[in-house]
Coordinates of N, CA and C in Angstrom, one line a residue:
F1 N -30.4 0.5 -13.1 CA -30.4 0.7 -14.6 C -29.0 0.8 -15.1
I2 N -28.7 0.2 -16.2 CA -27.4 0.5 -16.9 C -27.9 1.1 -18.3
R3 N -27.4 2.3 -18.5 CA -27.8 3.0 -19.7 C -26.6 3.3 -20.6
N4 N -26.9 3.4 -21.9 CA -25.8 3.8 -22.9 C -25.7 5.3 -22.9
L5 N -24.8 5.8 -23.7 CA -24.5 7.2 -23.8 C -25.7 8.0 -24.2
E6 N -26.6 7.4 -24.9 CA -27.8 8.2 -25.4 C -28.9 8.1 -24.3
G7 N -28.7 7.4 -23.2 CA -29.7 7.4 -22.1 C -30.7 6.3 -22.2
V8 N -30.5 5.3 -23.2 CA -31.4 4.2 -23.4 C -31.0 3.1 -22.4
D9 N -32.0 2.5 -21.7 CA -31.8 1.5 -20.7 C -31.3 0.2 -21.5
L10 N -30.1 -0.3 -21.0 CA -29.6 -1.5 -21.6 C -29.9 -2.7 -20.7
L11 N -29.8 -2.5 -19.4 CA -30.1 -3.6 -18.5 C -30.9 -3.0 -17.3
T12 N -31.7 -3.8 -16.7 CA -32.4 -3.4 -15.4 C -32.1 -4.5 -14.4
G13 N -32.1 -4.1 -13.2 CA -31.8 -5.1 -12.1 C -32.4 -4.7 -10.8
S14 N -32.2 -5.5 -9.8 CA -32.7 -5.1 -8.5 C -31.6 -5.1 -7.5
R15 N -31.8 -4.4 -6.4 CA -30.8 -4.3 -5.4 C -31.3 -4.9 -4.1
G16 N -30.5 -5.7 -3.5 CA -30.8 -6.3 -2.2 C -29.6 -6.6 -1.4
N17 N -29.5 -6.2 -0.2 CA -28.3 -6.4 0.7 C -27.0 -5.9 0.0
N18 N -27.1 -4.6 -0.5 CA -26.0 -4.0 -1.2 C -25.4 -4.8 -2.4
L19 N -26.3 -5.6 -3.0 CA -25.9 -6.4 -4.1 C -26.9 -6.2 -5.3
Y20 N -26.4 -5.8 -6.4 CA -27.2 -5.7 -7.6 C -27.2 -7.0 -8.4
T21 N -28.4 -7.4 -8.8 CA -28.6 -8.6 -9.6 C -29.2 -8.2 -10.9
L22 N -28.7 -8.8 -12.0 CA -29.1 -8.6 -13.3 C -29.7 -9.8 -13.9
S23 N -30.7 -9.7 -14.8 CA -31.3 -10.9 -15.4 C -30.4 -11.2 -16.6
L24 N -29.9 -12.5 -16.7 CA -29.1 -12.9 -17.8 C -29.9 -12.9 -19.1
G25 N -31.2 -13.2 -19.0 CA -32.1 -13.2 -20.2 C -32.1 -11.8 -20.9
D26 N -32.2 -10.8 -20.1 CA -32.1 -9.4 -20.6 C -30.8 -9.1 -21.3
M27 N -29.7 -9.6 -20.7 CA -28.4 -9.4 -21.2 C -28.2 -10.1 -22.5
M28 N -28.7 -11.3 -22.6 CA -28.5 -12.1 -23.9 C -29.3 -11.6 -25.0
A29 N -30.4 -10.9 -24.7 CA -31.3 -10.5 -25.8 C -30.9 -9.2 -26.4
S30 N -30.1 -8.4 -25.7 CA -29.6 -7.1 -26.2 C -28.4 -7.2 -27.0
L31 N -27.9 -6.1 -27.5 CA -26.7 -6.1 -28.3 C -25.5 -6.5 -27.5
P32 N -24.4 -6.8 -28.1 CA -23.2 -7.1 -27.3 C -22.8 -6.0 -26.3
I33 N -22.6 -6.3 -25.1 CA -22.3 -5.3 -24.1 C -21.0 -5.6 -23.4
C34 N -20.3 -4.5 -23.1 CA -19.0 -4.7 -22.3 C -19.3 -4.0 -21.0
L35 N -19.2 -4.7 -19.9 CA -19.3 -4.1 -18.6 C -18.0 -4.0 -17.9
L36 N -17.7 -2.9 -17.3 CA -16.4 -2.7 -16.6 C -16.7 -2.4 -15.1
S37 N -16.0 -3.1 -14.3 CA -16.1 -2.9 -12.9 C -14.9 -2.3 -12.3
K38 N -15.1 -1.3 -11.6 CA -13.9 -0.5 -11.0 C -13.9 -0.8 -9.5
A39 N -12.8 -1.0 -8.9 CA -12.7 -1.3 -7.5 C -13.0 0.0 -6.7
S40 N -13.7 -0.1 -5.6 CA -14.0 1.0 -4.7 C -12.7 1.6 -4.1
K41 N -12.7 2.8 -3.7 CA -11.5 3.4 -3.1 C -11.0 2.6 -1.9
T42 N -12.0 2.1 -1.0 CA -11.6 1.4 0.1 C -11.0 0.0 -0.2
K43 N -11.6 -0.6 -1.2 CA -11.0 -1.9 -1.7 C -9.6 -1.8 -2.3
S44 N -9.4 -0.7 -3.1 CA -8.1 -0.4 -3.7 C -7.1 -0.2 -2.6
W45 N -7.4 0.6 -1.6 CA -6.4 0.9 -0.6 C -6.2 -0.3 0.4
L46 N -7.2 -1.1 0.6 CA -7.1 -2.3 1.4 C -6.1 -3.2 0.8
W47 N -6.2 -3.5 -0.6 CA -5.3 -4.4 -1.2 C -3.9 -3.7 -1.3
H48 N -3.8 -2.4 -1.5 CA -2.5 -1.7 -1.5 C -1.8 -2.0 -0.2
R49 N -2.5 -1.8 0.9 CA -1.8 -2.0 2.2 C -1.6 -3.5 2.5
S50 N -2.5 -4.4 2.1 CA -2.3 -5.8 2.3 C -1.2 -6.4 1.5
L51 N -0.8 -5.8 0.4 CA 0.3 -6.3 -0.5 C 1.5 -5.4 -0.2
S52 N 1.7 -5.0 1.0 CA 2.9 -4.3 1.5 C 3.1 -3.0 0.6
H53 N 2.1 -2.2 0.4 CA 2.1 -1.0 -0.3 C 2.7 -1.1 -1.7
L54 N 2.3 -2.2 -2.4 CA 2.6 -2.4 -3.8 C 2.0 -1.4 -4.7
N55 N 2.7 -1.0 -5.8 CA 2.1 0.1 -6.6 C 0.9 -0.5 -7.4
F56 N 0.0 0.4 -7.8 CA -1.3 0.0 -8.4 C -1.1 -0.7 -9.7
G57 N -0.1 -0.3 -10.5 CA 0.2 -1.0 -11.8 C 0.5 -2.5 -11.5
A58 N 1.3 -2.8 -10.5 CA 1.6 -4.2 -10.2 C 0.3 -4.9 -9.7
I59 N -0.5 -4.2 -8.9 CA -1.7 -4.9 -8.4 C -2.6 -5.2 -9.5
N60 N -2.8 -4.3 -10.5 CA -3.6 -4.6 -11.7 C -3.1 -5.8 -12.5
H61 N -1.7 -5.8 -12.6 CA -1.1 -7.0 -13.3 C -1.4 -8.3 -12.6
L62 N -1.3 -8.3 -11.2 CA -1.6 -9.5 -10.5 C -3.1 -9.9 -10.6
A63 N -4.0 -8.9 -10.7 CA -5.4 -9.2 -10.8 C -5.7 -9.8 -12.2
R64 N -5.1 -9.2 -13.2 CA -5.4 -9.6 -14.6 C -4.9 -11.1 -14.8
Q65 N -3.7 -11.4 -14.2 CA -3.1 -12.7 -14.4 C -3.7 -13.7 -13.4
G66 N -4.4 -13.3 -12.4 CA -5.0 -14.2 -11.5 C -3.9 -14.8 -10.6
L67 N -2.9 -14.1 -10.2 CA -1.8 -14.6 -9.5 C -2.0 -14.6 -8.0
V68 N -3.0 -13.8 -7.5 CA -3.2 -13.7 -6.0 C -4.6 -14.2 -5.7
R69 N -4.7 -15.2 -4.9 CA -5.9 -15.8 -4.6 C -6.8 -14.8 -3.8
G70 N -8.0 -14.6 -4.2 CA -8.9 -13.7 -3.6 C -8.9 -12.3 -4.1
L71 N -7.9 -11.9 -4.9 CA -7.8 -10.6 -5.5 C -8.8 -10.5 -6.7
P72 N -9.8 -9.7 -6.6 CA -10.8 -9.6 -7.6 C -10.2 -9.0 -8.9
K73 N -10.8 -9.4 -10.0 CA -10.3 -8.9 -11.3 C -11.0 -7.6 -11.6
L74 N -10.5 -6.6 -10.9 CA -11.1 -5.2 -11.1 C -9.9 -4.3 -11.5
K75 N -10.3 -3.1 -11.8 CA -9.2 -2.1 -12.2 C -9.0 -1.3 -10.9
F76 N -7.8 -1.4 -10.4 CA -7.4 -0.6 -9.2 C -6.8 0.7 -9.5
E77 N -7.2 1.8 -8.9 CA -6.7 3.1 -9.3 C -6.3 3.8 -8.0
K78 N -5.2 4.6 -8.1 CA -4.8 5.4 -7.0 C -5.5 6.7 -7.0
E79 N -6.3 7.0 -5.9 CA -7.1 8.2 -5.9 C -6.3 9.3 -5.2
H80 N -5.4 9.0 -4.3 CA -4.6 10.0 -3.6 C -3.3 9.4 -3.2
L81 N -2.4 10.1 -2.6 CA -1.1 9.7 -2.2 C -1.2 9.0 -0.9
C82 N -0.6 7.8 -0.8 CA -0.6 7.0 0.5 C 0.4 7.7 1.4
S83 N 0.0 8.0 2.6 CA 0.9 8.7 3.5 C 2.1 7.9 3.9
A84 N 1.9 6.6 4.1 CA 3.0 5.7 4.4 C 4.0 5.6 3.3
C85 N 3.5 5.5 2.0 CA 4.4 5.4 0.9 C 5.2 6.7 0.7
A86 N 4.5 7.9 0.9 CA 5.1 9.2 0.8 C 6.2 9.3 1.9
M87 N 6.0 8.8 3.1 CA 7.0 8.9 4.2 C 8.1 8.0 3.8
G88 N 7.9 6.8 3.3 CA 9.0 5.9 2.9 C 9.8 6.4 1.8
K89 N 9.3 7.2 0.9 CA 10.0 7.7 -0.2 C 10.7 9.1 0.1
S90 N 10.4 9.6 1.2 CA 11.0 10.9 1.6 C 12.4 10.7 2.1
K91 N 13.2 11.8 1.9 CA 14.6 11.7 2.4 C 14.8 12.8 3.5
K92 N 15.5 12.5 4.5 CA 15.8 13.4 5.5 C 17.1 14.2 5.1
K93 N 17.0 15.5 5.3 CA 18.2 16.3 5.0 C 19.3 15.9 6.0
S94 N 20.5 15.8 5.5 CA 21.7 15.5 6.4 C 22.1 16.8 7.1
H95 N 22.7 16.6 8.2 CA 23.3 17.7 9.0 C 24.5 18.3 8.3
K96 N 24.6 19.6 8.4 CA 25.8 20.2 7.8 C 27.0 19.8 8.7
P97 N 28.1 19.4 8.0 CA 29.3 19.0 8.7 C 29.9 20.2 9.5
K98 N 30.4 19.9 10.7 CA 31.1 20.9 11.5 C 32.3 21.4 10.8
S99 N 32.6 22.7 10.9 CA 33.8 23.2 10.3 C 35.1 22.7 11.0
E100 N 35.0 22.6 12.3 CA 36.1 22.1 13.0 C 35.7 21.3 14.2
D101 N 36.5 20.4 14.7 CA 36.2 19.7 15.9 C 36.2 20.6 17.1
T102 N 35.2 20.5 18.0 CA 35.2 21.5 19.1 C 36.2 21.2 20.2
N103 N 36.1 20.0 20.8 CA 37.0 19.7 21.9 C 37.8 18.4 21.5
Q104 N 39.1 18.5 21.4 CA 39.9 17.3 21.1 C 40.8 17.0 22.2
E105 N 40.7 17.6 23.3 CA 41.5 17.3 24.4 C 41.2 15.9 24.9
K106 N 42.1 15.2 25.6 CA 41.9 13.8 25.9 C 40.6 13.5 26.7
P107 N 40.3 14.3 27.8 CA 39.1 13.9 28.5 C 37.8 14.1 27.8
Y108 N 37.8 15.0 26.7 CA 36.6 15.3 26.0 C 36.2 14.5 24.8
L109 N 37.2 13.9 24.2 CA 37.0 13.1 23.0 C 37.1 11.6 23.3
L110 N 36.0 10.9 23.1 CA 36.0 9.5 23.5 C 35.3 8.8 22.3
H111 N 35.9 7.7 21.8 CA 35.4 6.9 20.7 C 34.9 5.6 21.4
M112 N 33.6 5.2 21.1 CA 33.1 4.0 21.7 C 32.3 3.3 20.7
D113 N 32.2 2.0 20.8 CA 31.3 1.1 20.0 C 30.2 0.6 20.9
L114 N 29.0 0.4 20.3 CA 27.9 -0.2 21.0 C 27.8 -1.6 20.5
C115 N 27.7 -2.6 21.5 CA 27.6 -4.0 21.1 C 26.3 -4.5 21.7
G116 N 25.6 -5.3 20.9 CA 24.4 -5.9 21.4 C 23.3 -6.1 20.3
P117 N 22.2 -6.6 20.6 CA 21.8 -7.2 22.0 C 22.5 -8.5 22.3
M118 N 22.9 -8.6 23.5 CA 23.6 -9.8 24.0 C 22.6 -10.9 24.3
R119 N 22.9 -12.2 24.2 CA 22.0 -13.2 24.5 C 21.7 -13.3 26.0
I120 N 22.7 -13.0 26.8 CA 22.5 -13.1 28.3 C 22.5 -11.7 28.8
E121 N 21.5 -11.3 29.6 CA 21.4 -10.0 30.2 C 22.4 -9.9 31.3
S122 N 22.8 -8.6 31.6 CA 23.7 -8.3 32.7 C 22.9 -8.4 34.0
V123 N 23.6 -8.2 35.1 CA 23.0 -8.3 36.5 C 21.9 -7.2 36.5
N124 N 22.1 -6.1 35.9 CA 21.1 -5.0 35.9 C 20.0 -5.2 34.8
G125 N 20.0 -6.3 34.1 CA 19.0 -6.5 33.0 C 19.3 -5.9 31.7
K126 N 20.6 -5.4 31.5 CA 20.9 -4.8 30.2 C 21.4 -5.8 29.2
K127 N 21.1 -5.5 27.9 CA 21.5 -6.4 26.8 C 22.6 -5.7 25.9
Y128 N 22.9 -4.4 26.1 CA 23.8 -3.7 25.3 C 25.0 -3.3 26.1
I129 N 26.2 -3.3 25.5 CA 27.4 -2.8 26.2 C 28.2 -1.8 25.4
H130 N 28.9 -0.9 26.0 CA 29.8 0.1 25.4 C 31.1 -0.5 25.4
M131 N 31.8 -0.4 24.3 CA 33.2 -0.9 24.2 C 34.1 0.3 23.8
G132 N 35.1 0.6 24.6 CA 35.9 1.8 24.3 C 37.2 1.5 23.8

């Protein structure tokens, strides 16, 4: 049943295989009706992840414009914060700088660069080298 705010039945339908079917004759006989379909939580998050964690405003724009093949023209809403998006937006606190260098004597202070991965492995199967 689809009812208006007063509780009057506007449309009736049947359900089979998780699909509701409505009679077009009933729809045409009644007053003008606007039906809105909202994407389920799982469908919203599936598209969010499939589109590389694109924000929901952009997903709704793509759906309205029909720019993505297979993307249904539904209203996608964010129900909760995506943990992957939250992790990507988070910042790690930097370490406090040391007040002074601890050991600057020759054998203790060594500057080296890491080079790699190299195209050809070493005899030991290594692809990175230290350059001092």
